[in-house]
XYZ file of C-alpha atoms in Angstrom:
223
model
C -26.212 -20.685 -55.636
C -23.367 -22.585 -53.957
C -24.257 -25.512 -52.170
C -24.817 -25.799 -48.456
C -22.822 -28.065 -45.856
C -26.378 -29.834 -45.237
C -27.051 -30.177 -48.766
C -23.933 -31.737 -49.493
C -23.590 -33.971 -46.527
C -19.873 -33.318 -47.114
C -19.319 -31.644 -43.742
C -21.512 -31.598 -40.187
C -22.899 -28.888 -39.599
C -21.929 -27.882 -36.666
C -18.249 -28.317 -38.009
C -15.342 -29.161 -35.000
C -11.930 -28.856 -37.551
C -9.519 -26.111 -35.613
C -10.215 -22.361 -37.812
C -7.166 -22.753 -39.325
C -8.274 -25.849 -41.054
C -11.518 -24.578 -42.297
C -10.634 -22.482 -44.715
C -8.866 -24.795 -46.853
C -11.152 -27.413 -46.649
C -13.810 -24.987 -47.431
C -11.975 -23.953 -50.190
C -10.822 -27.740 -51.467
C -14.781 -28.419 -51.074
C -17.087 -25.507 -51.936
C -14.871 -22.596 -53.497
C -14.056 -24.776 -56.686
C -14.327 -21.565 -58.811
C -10.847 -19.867 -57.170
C -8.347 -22.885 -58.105
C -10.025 -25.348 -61.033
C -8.446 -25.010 -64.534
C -11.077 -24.394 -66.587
C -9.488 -26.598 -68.958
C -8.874 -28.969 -67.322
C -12.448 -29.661 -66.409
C -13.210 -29.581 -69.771
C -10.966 -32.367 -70.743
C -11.367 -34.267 -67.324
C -15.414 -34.746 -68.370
C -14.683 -34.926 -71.839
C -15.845 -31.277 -73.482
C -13.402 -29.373 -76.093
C -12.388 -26.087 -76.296
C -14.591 -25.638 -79.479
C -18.093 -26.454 -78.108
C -20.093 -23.812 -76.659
C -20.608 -24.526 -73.265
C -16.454 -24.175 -73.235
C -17.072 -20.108 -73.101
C -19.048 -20.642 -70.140
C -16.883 -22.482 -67.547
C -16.150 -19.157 -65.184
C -17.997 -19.032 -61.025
C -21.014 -21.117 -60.571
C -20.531 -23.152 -63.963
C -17.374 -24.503 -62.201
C -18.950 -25.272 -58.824
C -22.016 -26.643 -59.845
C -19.909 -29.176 -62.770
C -17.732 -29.861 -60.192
C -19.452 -30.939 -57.494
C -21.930 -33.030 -60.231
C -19.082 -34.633 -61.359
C -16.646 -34.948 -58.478
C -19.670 -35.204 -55.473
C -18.179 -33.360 -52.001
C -20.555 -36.420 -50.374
C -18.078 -39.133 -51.807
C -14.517 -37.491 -50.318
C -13.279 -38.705 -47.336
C -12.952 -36.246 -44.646
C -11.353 -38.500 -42.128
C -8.238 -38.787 -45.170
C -8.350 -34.590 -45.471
C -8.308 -34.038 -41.552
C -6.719 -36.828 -40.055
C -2.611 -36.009 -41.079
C -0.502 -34.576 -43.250
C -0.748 -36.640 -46.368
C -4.177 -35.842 -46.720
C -4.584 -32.581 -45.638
C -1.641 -31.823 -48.389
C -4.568 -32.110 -50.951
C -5.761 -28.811 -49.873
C -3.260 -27.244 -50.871
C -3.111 -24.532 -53.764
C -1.086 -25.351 -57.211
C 0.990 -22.751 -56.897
C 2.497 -24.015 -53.071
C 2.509 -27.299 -54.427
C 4.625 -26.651 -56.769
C 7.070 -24.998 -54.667
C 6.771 -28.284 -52.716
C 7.407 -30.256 -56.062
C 10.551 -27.977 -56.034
C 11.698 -28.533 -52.791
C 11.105 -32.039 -53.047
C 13.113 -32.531 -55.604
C 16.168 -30.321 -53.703
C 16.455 -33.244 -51.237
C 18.623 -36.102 -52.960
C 21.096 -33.047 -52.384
C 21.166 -32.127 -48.862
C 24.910 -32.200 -47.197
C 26.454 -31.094 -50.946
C 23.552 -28.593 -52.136
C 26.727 -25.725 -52.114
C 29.407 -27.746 -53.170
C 27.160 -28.712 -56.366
C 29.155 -27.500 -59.972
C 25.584 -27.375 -61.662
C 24.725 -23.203 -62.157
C 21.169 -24.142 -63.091
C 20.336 -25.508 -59.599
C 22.670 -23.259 -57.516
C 20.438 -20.044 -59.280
C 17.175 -22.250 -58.795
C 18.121 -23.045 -55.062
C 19.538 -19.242 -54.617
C 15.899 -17.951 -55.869
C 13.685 -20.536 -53.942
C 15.227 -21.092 -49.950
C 16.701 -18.938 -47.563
C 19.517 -19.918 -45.604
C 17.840 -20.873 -42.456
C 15.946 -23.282 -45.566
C 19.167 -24.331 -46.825
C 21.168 -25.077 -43.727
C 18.001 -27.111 -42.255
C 18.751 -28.956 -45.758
C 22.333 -29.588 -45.703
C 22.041 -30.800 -41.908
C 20.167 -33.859 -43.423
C 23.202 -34.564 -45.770
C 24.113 -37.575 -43.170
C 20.408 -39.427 -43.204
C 20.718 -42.838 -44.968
C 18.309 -43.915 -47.435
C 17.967 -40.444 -48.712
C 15.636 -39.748 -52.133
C 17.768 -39.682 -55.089
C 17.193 -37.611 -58.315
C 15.794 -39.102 -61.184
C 15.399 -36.320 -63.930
C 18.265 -36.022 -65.523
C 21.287 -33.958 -66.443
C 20.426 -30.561 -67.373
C 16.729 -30.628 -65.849
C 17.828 -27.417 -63.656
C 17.903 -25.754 -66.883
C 14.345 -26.324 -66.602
C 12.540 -25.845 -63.052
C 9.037 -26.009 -63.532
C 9.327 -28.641 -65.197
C 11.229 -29.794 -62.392
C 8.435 -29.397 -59.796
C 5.461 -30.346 -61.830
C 8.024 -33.787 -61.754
C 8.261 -33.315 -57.877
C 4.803 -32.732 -57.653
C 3.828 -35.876 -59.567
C 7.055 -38.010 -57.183
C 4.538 -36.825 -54.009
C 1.243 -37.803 -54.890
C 2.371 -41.264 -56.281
C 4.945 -42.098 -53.337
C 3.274 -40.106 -50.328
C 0.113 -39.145 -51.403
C -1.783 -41.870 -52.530
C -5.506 -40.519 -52.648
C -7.996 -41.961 -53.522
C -11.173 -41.414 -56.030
C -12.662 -38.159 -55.538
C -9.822 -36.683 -53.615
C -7.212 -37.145 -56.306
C -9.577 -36.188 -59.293
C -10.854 -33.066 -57.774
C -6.979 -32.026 -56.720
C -5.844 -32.849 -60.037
C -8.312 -30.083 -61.784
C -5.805 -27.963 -60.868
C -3.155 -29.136 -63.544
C -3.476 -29.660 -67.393
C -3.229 -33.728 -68.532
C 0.158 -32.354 -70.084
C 1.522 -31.331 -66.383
C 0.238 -34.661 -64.847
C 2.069 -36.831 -67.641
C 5.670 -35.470 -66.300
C 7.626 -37.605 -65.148
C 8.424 -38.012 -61.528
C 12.172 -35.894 -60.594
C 12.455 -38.152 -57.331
C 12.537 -41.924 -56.215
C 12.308 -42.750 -52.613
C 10.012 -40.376 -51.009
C 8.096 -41.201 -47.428
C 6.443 -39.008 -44.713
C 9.449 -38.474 -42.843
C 10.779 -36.694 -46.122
C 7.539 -35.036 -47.112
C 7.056 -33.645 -43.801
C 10.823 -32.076 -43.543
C 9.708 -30.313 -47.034
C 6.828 -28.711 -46.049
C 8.301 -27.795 -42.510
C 11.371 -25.696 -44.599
C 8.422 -23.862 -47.057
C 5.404 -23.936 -44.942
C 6.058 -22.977 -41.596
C 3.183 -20.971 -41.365
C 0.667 -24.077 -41.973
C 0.214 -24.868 -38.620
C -3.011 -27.026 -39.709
C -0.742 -29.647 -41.974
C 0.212 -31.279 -39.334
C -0.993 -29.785 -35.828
């Protein structure tokens, strides 16, 4: 049975977040079954893929491990509601790493089409538009901008690229803590959080252009 906002004192009851907000928190909080890696539960509390009870991490198994060993009553809501960096944690792995990705385009903006590197123009042809891309290169004059740390020939690789972008926001912007991170962080294997971060120099005022280009539907990040 999944547990109830009174039983979990995570949430009033009568809850007063805007509608649009619900639903992710509901999801970030309750609905643990739809984005946990089963795996990496399993390593997170310290079970192997050869026990038993391995077989059996699907639905309620996931909730009701989840909220045993990450309790809903010990994450701060005022962090998850309050502004963007914490409301980012309710976010899905799949737009995060698109984020990760997007992140990592910005120690290029003002030179993104002059750039002689095929990898990235392909990468940056398949993942912005050119309303995206122009917002970009009109930030090519702001001082102090992030600078790339990955390498040369990381574009040859761009997942690898965004988990790195991924890991740059949580450690520069995103600095959760407790519950919050370990419960957002079941959504990536140990290997995916080791990766090195693609970007030095993040802050909110980059972090919020980001998810303004890619998320201009998600009113609730930041309204």
């Amino acid at each position: 049975m999944n547990p109830t906002l009174s039983e979990t004192n995570a949430l009033p009851e009568k809850c007063s977040y805007p509608g649009s907000l619900e639903a992710p928190l509901a999801r970030f909080i309750f609905d643990t079954d739809q984005w946990v890696m089963p795996a990496a539960l399993m390593s997170d509390i310290g079970i192997t893929q050869h026990e038993p009870w391995s077989s059996l991490v699907v639905g309620n198994v996931i909730r009701t491990t989840v909220a045993r060993h990450f309790p809903p009553n010990r994450l701060d809501l005022a962090l998850l509601t309050s502004g963007l960096a914490g409301r980012l944690a309710l976010l899905p792995r799949a737009e995060w790493l698109r984020l990760g990705l997007t992140l990592s385009f910005l120690p290029y903006c003002g030179h993104i089409r002059n750039s002689m590197d095929g990898h990235f123009r392909r990468v940056i042809r398949e993942n912005l538009d050119e309303s995206s891309l122009l917002t970009l290169e009109q930030h090519g004059e702001v001082e102090e901008r992030p600078q790339f740390k990955a390498g040369p020939g990381a574009w040859r690789h761009p997942q690898i690229v965004a988990l790195g972008g991924v890991r740059a926001g949580l450690e520069q912007v995103c600095r959760w803590p407790g519950v919050v991170r370990q419960r957002f962080e079941l959504q990536f294997d140990s290997n995916e959080r080791s990766v090195e971060q693609s970007v030095h120099g993040l802050n909110g005022y980059w972090m919020e252009l980001a998810c303004k280009i890619i998320f201009p539907q998600h009113h609730w990040l930041w309204s």
